[in-house]
Amino acid sequence: MNAAALDRFLASVEGRAFRLARYAVRDDDEALDIVQDSMMTLAGKYAHKAEHEWAPLFFRILHNRIRDWHRRASVRRRVFALFRPRAESGQELDPVQLAVDGPHVEPDHVNRMSAAARRLERCLTELPVRQREAFLLRAWEGLDVAQTAAAMGCSEGSVKTHYSRAVHRLREQLKDDWP
Amino acid sequence: MTVPDDRQASDDGFAQEVKRVLDGVPLDAETAARLAAVRRHAVERARTYVSYVPPRWVPVSAMAVTLVVLGTALRVGDDHTLPVLEDDALFAAAQERELLEELELLAYFDELDHAG
């Protein structure tokens, strides 16, 4: 196993992996945990594989960790919903409470972003999960269709469909605010 | 369904623009430092991780042990086929009884000869 090559590979993907996870879970700390877990799994189990296999493997692990996170979150929501008092119908939700309970994103990060990037990130978080993954893996990570299919655990046809829909949807949403 | 060339080119251009915008957004220093620490830890783990590769003789040995166990189990199974053995015992006992009866008959004839 070439440790220097693994270090280079992880350094090249860590930022994008972190943000990909953040778009999915909308929480910096959770996203960092997911990336850490993915890196450790790749290093522990797959570092001996050929270097050209690392990218699809890493993003497949990341994809699985994100999916696991959503499953756990779904279970948590269902359990807590059992004990939460039901709101009266028509009652307005407290925006302050929503802000407190909402996703945790570093404010510095938001301030540094340009308006276009902010708009783009918001649109990305609003995309369906599979469309966002297909789009980011293809357009941002630079994986080809076969590698993206391997990373997402689906067929190449599905990747093409998700990617095409994502591009169409993003272009529709960004047409007024896109440079 | 085929995508027209101009639309394909337009989509590709859009994707490149998205990549450029996303790449232009830097990570904050704290997150970058945490990611670097995680990466170093992962690389260190890969460096010290020794994968266990079983020697070549292990599968052969496993196969041999399996065959021996299966053979033993089948032989033990044979012990349970008692009806055949029981039949043999009964047959042997029956033969023994016929022999005794014959001996008794011979003895009876001897007695008759002596009496006569």
PDB file of C-alpha atoms in Angstrom:
ATOM      1  CA  MET A   1       0.000   0.000   0.000  1.00  0.00           C
ATOM      2  CA  ASN A   2       1.342   3.417  -0.992  1.00  0.00           C
ATOM      3  CA  ALA A   3       0.652   5.708   1.972  1.00  0.00           C
ATOM      4  CA  ALA A   4       1.742   8.839   0.121  1.00  0.00           C
ATOM      5  CA  ALA A   5      -0.644   8.084  -2.740  1.00  0.00           C
ATOM      6  CA  LEU A   6      -3.489   7.457  -0.313  1.00  0.00           C
ATOM      7  CA  ASP A   7      -2.734  10.733   1.449  1.00  0.00           C
ATOM      8  CA  ARG A   8      -2.764  12.574  -1.884  1.00  0.00           C
ATOM      9  CA  PHE A   9      -6.024  10.952  -2.902  1.00  0.00           C
ATOM     10  CA  LEU A  10      -7.781  11.748   0.385  1.00  0.00           C
ATOM     11  CA  ALA A  11      -6.451  15.318   0.323  1.00  0.00           C
ATOM     12  CA  SER A  12      -7.844  15.736  -3.179  1.00  0.00           C
ATOM     13  CA  VAL A  13     -11.354  14.587  -2.266  1.00  0.00           C
ATOM     14  CA  GLU A  14     -11.790  15.572   1.378  1.00  0.00           C
ATOM     15  CA  GLY A  15     -13.177  19.058   0.759  1.00  0.00           C
ATOM     16  CA  ARG A  16     -15.675  17.961  -1.855  1.00  0.00           C
ATOM     17  CA  ALA A  17     -16.650  14.907   0.195  1.00  0.00           C
ATOM     18  CA  PHE A  18     -17.269  17.095   3.214  1.00  0.00           C
ATOM     19  CA  ARG A  19     -19.478  19.481   1.298  1.00  0.00           C
ATOM     20  CA  LEU A  20     -21.285  16.668  -0.475  1.00  0.00           C
ATOM     21  CA  ALA A  21     -22.084  15.211   2.958  1.00  0.00           C
ATOM     22  CA  ARG A  22     -23.080  18.642   4.242  1.00  0.00           C
ATOM     23  CA  TYR A  23     -25.529  19.159   1.377  1.00  0.00           C
ATOM     24  CA  ALA A  24     -27.066  15.817   2.324  1.00  0.00           C
ATOM     25  CA  VAL A  25     -27.255  16.131   6.114  1.00  0.00           C
ATOM     26  CA  ARG A  26     -27.107  19.940   6.452  1.00  0.00           C
ATOM     27  CA  ASP A  27     -24.911  19.797   9.524  1.00  0.00           C
ATOM     28  CA  ASP A  28     -21.170  20.471   9.605  1.00  0.00           C
ATOM     29  CA  ASP A  29     -20.344  18.185  12.535  1.00  0.00           C
ATOM     30  CA  GLU A  30     -22.394  15.306  11.200  1.00  0.00           C
ATOM     31  CA  ALA A  31     -20.851  15.770   7.756  1.00  0.00           C
ATOM     32  CA  LEU A  32     -17.366  15.694   9.261  1.00  0.00           C
ATOM     33  CA  ASP A  33     -18.181  12.484  11.145  1.00  0.00           C
ATOM     34  CA  ILE A  34     -19.439  10.895   7.932  1.00  0.00           C
ATOM     35  CA  VAL A  35     -16.294  11.864   6.007  1.00  0.00           C
ATOM     36  CA  GLN A  36     -14.090  10.629   8.847  1.00  0.00           C
ATOM     37  CA  ASP A  37     -15.876   7.296   8.924  1.00  0.00           C
ATOM     38  CA  SER A  38     -15.595   6.986   5.146  1.00  0.00           C
ATOM     39  CA  MET A  39     -11.870   7.762   5.162  1.00  0.00           C
ATOM     40  CA  MET A  40     -11.198   5.271   7.940  1.00  0.00           C
ATOM     41  CA  THR A  41     -13.139   2.564   6.147  1.00  0.00           C
ATOM     42  CA  LEU A  42     -11.332   3.161   2.874  1.00  0.00           C
ATOM     43  CA  ALA A  43      -7.944   3.186   4.617  1.00  0.00           C
ATOM     44  CA  GLY A  44      -8.698   0.139   6.737  1.00  0.00           C
ATOM     45  CA  LYS A  45     -10.319  -2.098   4.162  1.00  0.00           C
ATOM     46  CA  TYR A  46      -9.580  -0.916   0.649  1.00  0.00           C
ATOM     47  CA  ALA A  47      -6.206   0.820   0.702  1.00  0.00           C
ATOM     48  CA  HIS A  48      -4.638  -2.238  -0.919  1.00  0.00           C
ATOM     49  CA  LYS A  49      -6.869  -1.862  -3.992  1.00  0.00           C
ATOM     50  CA  ALA A  50      -5.637  -0.239  -7.199  1.00  0.00           C
ATOM     51  CA  GLU A  51      -5.509   3.544  -6.978  1.00  0.00           C
ATOM     52  CA  HIS A  52      -7.961   4.071  -9.828  1.00  0.00           C
ATOM     53  CA  GLU A  53     -10.560   2.158  -7.783  1.00  0.00           C
ATOM     54  CA  TRP A  54     -10.297   4.420  -4.754  1.00  0.00           C
ATOM     55  CA  ALA A  55     -12.568   7.219  -5.977  1.00  0.00           C
ATOM     56  CA  PRO A  56     -15.648   5.070  -6.754  1.00  0.00           C
ATOM     57  CA  LEU A  57     -15.026   3.038  -3.599  1.00  0.00           C
ATOM     58  CA  PHE A  58     -14.663   6.108  -1.406  1.00  0.00           C
ATOM     59  CA  PHE A  59     -17.794   7.750  -2.741  1.00  0.00           C
ATOM     60  CA  ARG A  60     -19.677   4.478  -2.462  1.00  0.00           C
ATOM     61  CA  ILE A  61     -18.720   4.321   1.219  1.00  0.00           C
ATOM     62  CA  LEU A  62     -19.656   7.985   1.643  1.00  0.00           C
ATOM     63  CA  HIS A  63     -22.983   7.358  -0.086  1.00  0.00           C
ATOM     64  CA  ASN A  64     -23.703   4.427   2.254  1.00  0.00           C
ATOM     65  CA  ARG A  65     -22.779   6.439   5.341  1.00  0.00           C
ATOM     66  CA  ILE A  66     -25.080   9.274   4.281  1.00  0.00           C
ATOM     67  CA  ARG A  67     -27.877   6.795   3.651  1.00  0.00           C
ATOM     68  CA  ASP A  68     -27.298   5.231   7.087  1.00  0.00           C
ATOM     69  CA  TRP A  69     -27.409   8.689   8.643  1.00  0.00           C
ATOM     70  CA  HIS A  70     -30.765   9.401   6.996  1.00  0.00           C
ATOM     71  CA  ARG A  71     -32.119   6.073   8.199  1.00  0.00           C
ATOM     72  CA  ARG A  72     -31.074   6.773  11.771  1.00  0.00           C
ATOM     73  CA  ALA A  73     -32.483  10.300  11.549  1.00  0.00           C
ATOM     74  CA  SER A  74     -35.751   8.912  10.249  1.00  0.00           C
ATOM     75  CA  VAL A  75     -35.993   6.463  13.150  1.00  0.00           C
ATOM     76  CA  ARG A  76     -35.156   9.252  15.628  1.00  0.00           C
ATOM     77  CA  ARG A  77     -37.856  11.471  14.145  1.00  0.00           C
ATOM     78  CA  ARG A  78     -40.428   8.717  14.407  1.00  0.00           C
ATOM     79  CA  VAL A  79     -39.495   7.894  18.005  1.00  0.00           C
ATOM     80  CA  PHE A  80     -39.518  11.529  19.105  1.00  0.00           C
ATOM     81  CA  ALA A  81     -42.796  12.135  17.278  1.00  0.00           C
ATOM     82  CA  LEU A  82     -44.424   9.617  19.609  1.00  0.00           C
ATOM     83  CA  PHE A  83     -43.547  11.712  22.662  1.00  0.00           C
ATOM     84  CA  ARG A  84     -43.970  15.171  21.152  1.00  0.00           C
ATOM     85  CA  PRO A  85     -47.220  16.987  22.061  1.00  0.00           C
ATOM     86  CA  ARG A  86     -49.304  17.566  18.982  1.00  0.00           C
ATOM     87  CA  ALA A  87     -49.510  21.181  17.787  1.00  0.00           C
ATOM     88  CA  GLU A  88     -52.913  22.748  17.549  1.00  0.00           C
ATOM     89  CA  SER A  89     -54.152  22.939  13.999  1.00  0.00           C
ATOM     90  CA  GLY A  90     -53.339  26.275  12.410  1.00  0.00           C
ATOM     91  CA  GLN A  91     -50.774  27.085  15.076  1.00  0.00           C
ATOM     92  CA  GLU A  92     -47.759  28.945  13.696  1.00  0.00           C
ATOM     93  CA  LEU A  93     -44.357  27.388  14.258  1.00  0.00           C
ATOM     94  CA  ASP A  94     -41.965  29.527  16.249  1.00  0.00           C
ATOM     95  CA  PRO A  95     -39.300  30.794  13.784  1.00  0.00           C
ATOM     96  CA  VAL A  96     -36.820  31.343  16.637  1.00  0.00           C
ATOM     97  CA  GLN A  97     -37.197  27.748  17.742  1.00  0.00           C
ATOM     98  CA  LEU A  98     -36.858  26.597  14.143  1.00  0.00           C
ATOM     99  CA  ALA A  99     -33.639  28.567  13.825  1.00  0.00           C
ATOM    100  CA  VAL A 100     -32.300  27.009  17.039  1.00  0.00           C
ATOM    101  CA  ASP A 101     -33.246  23.491  15.976  1.00  0.00           C
ATOM    102  CA  GLY A 102     -32.261  23.981  12.366  1.00  0.00           C
ATOM    103  CA  PRO A 103     -29.169  22.799  10.565  1.00  0.00           C
ATOM    104  CA  HIS A 104     -25.878  23.970  11.946  1.00  0.00           C
ATOM    105  CA  VAL A 105     -23.711  25.615   9.313  1.00  0.00           C
ATOM    106  CA  GLU A 106     -20.725  27.779  10.156  1.00  0.00           C
ATOM    107  CA  PRO A 107     -21.714  31.447   9.611  1.00  0.00           C
ATOM    108  CA  ASP A 108     -18.231  32.321   8.333  1.00  0.00           C
ATOM    109  CA  HIS A 109     -18.702  29.861   5.537  1.00  0.00           C
ATOM    110  CA  VAL A 110     -21.907  31.525   4.401  1.00  0.00           C
ATOM    111  CA  ASN A 111     -20.403  35.009   4.535  1.00  0.00           C
ATOM    112  CA  ARG A 112     -17.518  34.094   2.275  1.00  0.00           C
ATOM    113  CA  MET A 113     -19.688  32.720  -0.454  1.00  0.00           C
ATOM    114  CA  SER A 114     -20.701  34.773  -3.388  1.00  0.00           C
ATOM    115  CA  ALA A 115     -24.374  35.275  -4.099  1.00  0.00           C
ATOM    116  CA  ALA A 116     -24.234  32.819  -6.985  1.00  0.00           C
ATOM    117  CA  ALA A 117     -22.580  30.169  -4.882  1.00  0.00           C
ATOM    118  CA  ARG A 118     -25.094  30.678  -2.081  1.00  0.00           C
ATOM    119  CA  ARG A 119     -27.967  30.314  -4.501  1.00  0.00           C
ATOM    120  CA  LEU A 120     -26.335  27.271  -6.079  1.00  0.00           C
ATOM    121  CA  GLU A 121     -25.778  25.561  -2.724  1.00  0.00           C
ATOM    122  CA  ARG A 122     -29.374  26.216  -1.713  1.00  0.00           C
ATOM    123  CA  CYS A 123     -30.616  24.698  -4.974  1.00  0.00           C
ATOM    124  CA  LEU A 124     -28.312  21.719  -4.511  1.00  0.00           C
ATOM    125  CA  THR A 125     -29.666  21.021  -1.033  1.00  0.00           C
ATOM    126  CA  GLU A 126     -33.196  21.169  -2.439  1.00  0.00           C
ATOM    127  CA  LEU A 127     -32.501  18.575  -5.139  1.00  0.00           C
ATOM    128  CA  PRO A 128     -33.684  15.010  -4.547  1.00  0.00           C
ATOM    129  CA  VAL A 129     -30.915  12.935  -2.997  1.00  0.00           C
ATOM    130  CA  ARG A 130     -30.186  10.742  -6.006  1.00  0.00           C
ATOM    131  CA  GLN A 131     -30.201  13.634  -8.444  1.00  0.00           C
ATOM    132  CA  ARG A 132     -27.820  15.623  -6.252  1.00  0.00           C
ATOM    133  CA  GLU A 133     -25.441  12.691  -5.886  1.00  0.00           C
ATOM    134  CA  ALA A 134     -25.419  11.928  -9.597  1.00  0.00           C
ATOM    135  CA  PHE A 135     -24.882  15.562 -10.486  1.00  0.00           C
ATOM    136  CA  LEU A 136     -22.112  16.246  -7.964  1.00  0.00           C
ATOM    137  CA  LEU A 137     -20.243  13.025  -8.630  1.00  0.00           C
ATOM    138  CA  ARG A 138     -20.339  13.616 -12.371  1.00  0.00           C
ATOM    139  CA  ALA A 139     -19.987  17.382 -12.630  1.00  0.00           C
ATOM    140  CA  TRP A 140     -17.912  18.202  -9.572  1.00  0.00           C
ATOM    141  CA  GLU A 141     -16.012  15.052  -8.706  1.00  0.00           C
ATOM    142  CA  GLY A 142     -15.408  14.220 -12.359  1.00  0.00           C
ATOM    143  CA  LEU A 143     -16.390  10.555 -12.170  1.00  0.00           C
ATOM    144  CA  ASP A 144     -17.546   9.009 -15.425  1.00  0.00           C
ATOM    145  CA  VAL A 145     -20.958   7.369 -15.767  1.00  0.00           C
ATOM    146  CA  ALA A 146     -19.709   3.869 -14.876  1.00  0.00           C
ATOM    147  CA  GLN A 147     -17.800   5.092 -11.820  1.00  0.00           C
ATOM    148  CA  THR A 148     -20.787   7.147 -10.678  1.00  0.00           C
ATOM    149  CA  ALA A 149     -23.032   4.109 -11.072  1.00  0.00           C
ATOM    150  CA  ALA A 150     -20.598   2.067  -8.983  1.00  0.00           C
ATOM    151  CA  ALA A 151     -20.465   4.776  -6.328  1.00  0.00           C
ATOM    152  CA  MET A 152     -24.243   5.111  -6.171  1.00  0.00           C
ATOM    153  CA  GLY A 153     -24.971   1.403  -6.455  1.00  0.00           C
ATOM    154  CA  CYS A 154     -27.303   1.790  -9.426  1.00  0.00           C
ATOM    155  CA  SER A 155     -27.305   1.293 -13.185  1.00  0.00           C
ATOM    156  CA  GLU A 156     -25.607   3.604 -15.653  1.00  0.00           C
ATOM    157  CA  GLY A 157     -29.022   4.398 -17.132  1.00  0.00           C
ATOM    158  CA  SER A 158     -30.216   5.619 -13.738  1.00  0.00           C
ATOM    159  CA  VAL A 159     -27.158   7.829 -13.411  1.00  0.00           C
ATOM    160  CA  LYS A 160     -27.854   9.427 -16.786  1.00  0.00           C
ATOM    161  CA  THR A 161     -31.486  10.012 -15.873  1.00  0.00           C
ATOM    162  CA  HIS A 162     -30.724  11.490 -12.447  1.00  0.00           C
ATOM    163  CA  TYR A 163     -27.959  13.662 -13.874  1.00  0.00           C
ATOM    164  CA  SER A 164     -30.101  14.970 -16.703  1.00  0.00           C
ATOM    165  CA  ARG A 165     -32.985  15.791 -14.369  1.00  0.00           C
ATOM    166  CA  ALA A 166     -30.634  17.499 -11.927  1.00  0.00           C
ATOM    167  CA  VAL A 167     -29.127  19.680 -14.670  1.00  0.00           C
ATOM    168  CA  HIS A 168     -32.570  20.578 -15.973  1.00  0.00           C
ATOM    169  CA  ARG A 169     -33.869  21.435 -12.514  1.00  0.00           C
ATOM    170  CA  LEU A 170     -30.818  23.451 -11.511  1.00  0.00           C
ATOM    171  CA  ARG A 171     -30.884  25.419 -14.747  1.00  0.00           C
ATOM    172  CA  GLU A 172     -34.550  26.189 -14.213  1.00  0.00           C
ATOM    173  CA  GLN A 173     -33.987  27.343 -10.649  1.00  0.00           C
ATOM    174  CA  LEU A 174     -30.802  29.275 -11.322  1.00  0.00           C
ATOM    175  CA  LYS A 175     -31.685  30.964 -14.569  1.00  0.00           C
ATOM    176  CA  ASP A 176     -32.294  34.370 -12.982  1.00  0.00           C
ATOM    177  CA  ASP A 177     -29.340  34.323 -10.581  1.00  0.00           C
ATOM    178  CA  TRP A 178     -26.751  32.532 -12.611  1.00  0.00           C
ATOM    179  CA  PRO A 179     -23.716  34.366 -13.969  1.00  0.00           C
TER     180      PRO A 179
ATOM    181  CA  MET B   1     -33.745   9.175 -26.895  1.00  0.00           C
ATOM    182  CA  THR B   2     -30.770  11.255 -27.982  1.00  0.00           C
ATOM    183  CA  VAL B   3     -29.905  14.636 -26.605  1.00  0.00           C
ATOM    184  CA  PRO B   4     -29.328  17.327 -29.257  1.00  0.00           C
ATOM    185  CA  ASP B   5     -25.683  18.365 -29.574  1.00  0.00           C
ATOM    186  CA  ASP B   6     -26.321  22.011 -28.727  1.00  0.00           C
ATOM    187  CA  ARG B   7     -28.252  21.090 -25.588  1.00  0.00           C
ATOM    188  CA  GLN B   8     -25.571  18.575 -24.627  1.00  0.00           C
ATOM    189  CA  ALA B   9     -22.901  21.228 -25.054  1.00  0.00           C
ATOM    190  CA  SER B  10     -25.005  23.689 -23.109  1.00  0.00           C
ATOM    191  CA  ASP B  11     -25.460  21.188 -20.237  1.00  0.00           C
ATOM    192  CA  ASP B  12     -21.741  20.455 -20.231  1.00  0.00           C
ATOM    193  CA  GLY B  13     -20.989  24.166 -20.080  1.00  0.00           C
ATOM    194  CA  PHE B  14     -23.424  24.576 -17.215  1.00  0.00           C
ATOM    195  CA  ALA B  15     -21.814  21.681 -15.319  1.00  0.00           C
ATOM    196  CA  GLN B  16     -18.368  23.221 -15.806  1.00  0.00           C
ATOM    197  CA  GLU B  17     -19.633  26.524 -14.522  1.00  0.00           C
ATOM    198  CA  VAL B  18     -21.114  24.843 -11.446  1.00  0.00           C
ATOM    199  CA  LYS B  19     -17.785  23.145 -10.808  1.00  0.00           C
ATOM    200  CA  ARG B  20     -15.957  26.442 -11.113  1.00  0.00           C
ATOM    201  CA  VAL B  21     -18.311  28.153  -8.664  1.00  0.00           C
ATOM    202  CA  LEU B  22     -18.186  25.310  -6.141  1.00  0.00           C
ATOM    203  CA  ASP B  23     -14.408  25.060  -6.356  1.00  0.00           C
ATOM    204  CA  GLY B  24     -14.224  28.770  -5.670  1.00  0.00           C
ATOM    205  CA  VAL B  25     -15.842  28.416  -2.273  1.00  0.00           C
ATOM    206  CA  PRO B  26     -13.079  27.768   0.264  1.00  0.00           C
ATOM    207  CA  LEU B  27     -13.469  25.662   3.366  1.00  0.00           C
ATOM    208  CA  ASP B  28     -13.107  27.498   6.646  1.00  0.00           C
ATOM    209  CA  ALA B  29      -9.774  26.996   8.382  1.00  0.00           C
ATOM    210  CA  GLU B  30     -11.181  24.982  11.276  1.00  0.00           C
ATOM    211  CA  THR B  31     -12.945  22.478   9.036  1.00  0.00           C
ATOM    212  CA  ALA B  32      -9.901  22.171   6.799  1.00  0.00           C
ATOM    213  CA  ALA B  33      -7.717  21.478   9.836  1.00  0.00           C
ATOM    214  CA  ARG B  34     -10.128  18.863  11.156  1.00  0.00           C
ATOM    215  CA  LEU B  35     -10.291  17.173   7.762  1.00  0.00           C
ATOM    216  CA  ALA B  36      -6.495  17.135   7.540  1.00  0.00           C
ATOM    217  CA  ALA B  37      -6.282  15.539  10.993  1.00  0.00           C
ATOM    218  CA  VAL B  38      -8.824  12.905  10.007  1.00  0.00           C
ATOM    219  CA  ARG B  39      -6.888  12.205   6.816  1.00  0.00           C
ATOM    220  CA  ARG B  40      -3.593  11.766   8.664  1.00  0.00           C
ATOM    221  CA  HIS B  41      -5.278   9.391  11.081  1.00  0.00           C
ATOM    222  CA  ALA B  42      -6.746   7.374   8.193  1.00  0.00           C
ATOM    223  CA  VAL B  43      -3.422   7.151   6.375  1.00  0.00           C
ATOM    224  CA  GLU B  44      -1.724   6.074   9.588  1.00  0.00           C
ATOM    225  CA  ARG B  45      -4.320   3.376  10.007  1.00  0.00           C
ATOM    226  CA  ALA B  46      -3.732   2.139   6.459  1.00  0.00           C
ATOM    227  CA  ARG B  47       0.034   2.131   7.109  1.00  0.00           C
ATOM    228  CA  THR B  48      -0.249   0.013  10.260  1.00  0.00           C
ATOM    229  CA  TYR B  49      -3.055  -2.181   9.052  1.00  0.00           C
ATOM    230  CA  VAL B  50      -1.828  -5.672   8.347  1.00  0.00           C
ATOM    231  CA  SER B  51      -4.310  -7.629   6.337  1.00  0.00           C
ATOM    232  CA  TYR B  52      -4.447 -11.325   7.172  1.00  0.00           C
ATOM    233  CA  VAL B  53      -3.979 -13.487   4.115  1.00  0.00           C
ATOM    234  CA  PRO B  54      -4.501 -17.161   4.984  1.00  0.00           C
ATOM    235  CA  PRO B  55      -1.705 -19.536   3.844  1.00  0.00           C
ATOM    236  CA  ARG B  56      -2.387 -21.664   0.797  1.00  0.00           C
ATOM    237  CA  TRP B  57      -2.615 -24.872   2.807  1.00  0.00           C
ATOM    238  CA  VAL B  58      -5.544 -23.564   4.873  1.00  0.00           C
ATOM    239  CA  PRO B  59      -8.245 -24.211   2.247  1.00  0.00           C
ATOM    240  CA  VAL B  60      -6.844 -27.678   1.515  1.00  0.00           C
ATOM    241  CA  SER B  61      -6.745 -28.508   5.214  1.00  0.00           C
ATOM    242  CA  ALA B  62     -10.263 -27.180   5.677  1.00  0.00           C
ATOM    243  CA  MET B  63     -11.467 -29.366   2.816  1.00  0.00           C
ATOM    244  CA  ALA B  64      -9.745 -32.443   4.268  1.00  0.00           C
ATOM    245  CA  VAL B  65     -11.178 -31.835   7.735  1.00  0.00           C
ATOM    246  CA  THR B  66     -14.620 -31.382   6.217  1.00  0.00           C
ATOM    247  CA  LEU B  67     -14.350 -34.681   4.358  1.00  0.00           C
ATOM    248  CA  VAL B  68     -13.216 -36.515   7.509  1.00  0.00           C
ATOM    249  CA  VAL B  69     -16.041 -35.027   9.542  1.00  0.00           C
ATOM    250  CA  LEU B  70     -18.573 -35.884   6.841  1.00  0.00           C
ATOM    251  CA  GLY B  71     -17.222 -39.420   6.548  1.00  0.00           C
ATOM    252  CA  THR B  72     -17.384 -39.912  10.282  1.00  0.00           C
ATOM    253  CA  ALA B  73     -20.876 -38.539  10.429  1.00  0.00           C
ATOM    254  CA  LEU B  74     -22.028 -40.876   7.665  1.00  0.00           C
ATOM    255  CA  ARG B  75     -20.492 -43.874   9.382  1.00  0.00           C
ATOM    256  CA  VAL B  76     -22.179 -42.937  12.636  1.00  0.00           C
ATOM    257  CA  GLY B  77     -25.359 -42.702  10.601  1.00  0.00           C
ATOM    258  CA  ASP B  78     -24.843 -46.268   9.446  1.00  0.00           C
ATOM    259  CA  ASP B  79     -24.954 -47.425  13.064  1.00  0.00           C
ATOM    260  CA  HIS B  80     -28.519 -46.331  13.193  1.00  0.00           C
ATOM    261  CA  THR B  81     -29.556 -48.736  10.421  1.00  0.00           C
ATOM    262  CA  LEU B  82     -30.479 -51.348  13.035  1.00  0.00           C
ATOM    263  CA  PRO B  83     -33.340 -53.089  11.239  1.00  0.00           C
ATOM    264  CA  VAL B  84     -30.900 -54.948   8.988  1.00  0.00           C
ATOM    265  CA  LEU B  85     -28.816 -56.017  11.961  1.00  0.00           C
ATOM    266  CA  GLU B  86     -31.952 -56.993  13.851  1.00  0.00           C
ATOM    267  CA  ASP B  87     -33.081 -59.091  10.929  1.00  0.00           C
ATOM    268  CA  ASP B  88     -29.703 -60.748  10.847  1.00  0.00           C
ATOM    269  CA  ALA B  89     -29.946 -61.488  14.567  1.00  0.00           C
ATOM    270  CA  LEU B  90     -33.400 -62.912  14.215  1.00  0.00           C
ATOM    271  CA  PHE B  91     -32.310 -64.994  11.254  1.00  0.00           C
ATOM    272  CA  ALA B  92     -29.335 -66.269  13.156  1.00  0.00           C
ATOM    273  CA  ALA B  93     -31.518 -67.024  16.158  1.00  0.00           C
ATOM    274  CA  ALA B  94     -33.966 -68.853  13.951  1.00  0.00           C
ATOM    275  CA  GLN B  95     -31.190 -70.909  12.438  1.00  0.00           C
ATOM    276  CA  GLU B  96     -29.966 -71.682  15.917  1.00  0.00           C
ATOM    277  CA  ARG B  97     -33.422 -72.785  16.971  1.00  0.00           C
ATOM    278  CA  GLU B  98     -33.749 -75.088  13.919  1.00  0.00           C
ATOM    279  CA  LEU B  99     -30.370 -76.591  14.746  1.00  0.00           C
ATOM    280  CA  LEU B 100     -31.461 -77.214  18.314  1.00  0.00           C
ATOM    281  CA  GLU B 101     -34.684 -78.766  17.112  1.00  0.00           C
ATOM    282  CA  GLU B 102     -32.716 -81.016  14.758  1.00  0.00           C
ATOM    283  CA  LEU B 103     -30.409 -82.017  17.586  1.00  0.00           C
ATOM    284  CA  GLU B 104     -33.371 -82.754  19.801  1.00  0.00           C
ATOM    285  CA  LEU B 105     -34.911 -84.835  17.000  1.00  0.00           C
ATOM    286  CA  LEU B 106     -31.684 -86.787  16.557  1.00  0.00           C
ATOM    287  CA  ALA B 107     -31.519 -87.353  20.286  1.00  0.00           C
ATOM    288  CA  TYR B 108     -35.105 -88.580  20.195  1.00  0.00           C
ATOM    289  CA  PHE B 109     -34.273 -91.055  17.402  1.00  0.00           C
ATOM    290  CA  ASP B 110     -31.290 -92.248  19.437  1.00  0.00           C
ATOM    291  CA  GLU B 111     -33.549 -92.846  22.397  1.00  0.00           C
ATOM    292  CA  LEU B 112     -35.951 -94.790  20.172  1.00  0.00           C
ATOM    293  CA  ASP B 113     -33.080 -96.917  18.803  1.00  0.00           C
ATOM    294  CA  HIS B 114     -31.868 -97.696  22.306  1.00  0.00           C
ATOM    295  CA  ALA B 115     -35.344 -98.508  23.457  1.00  0.00           C
ATOM    296  CA  GLY B 116     -35.949-100.771  20.447  1.00  0.00           C
TER     297      GLY B 116
END
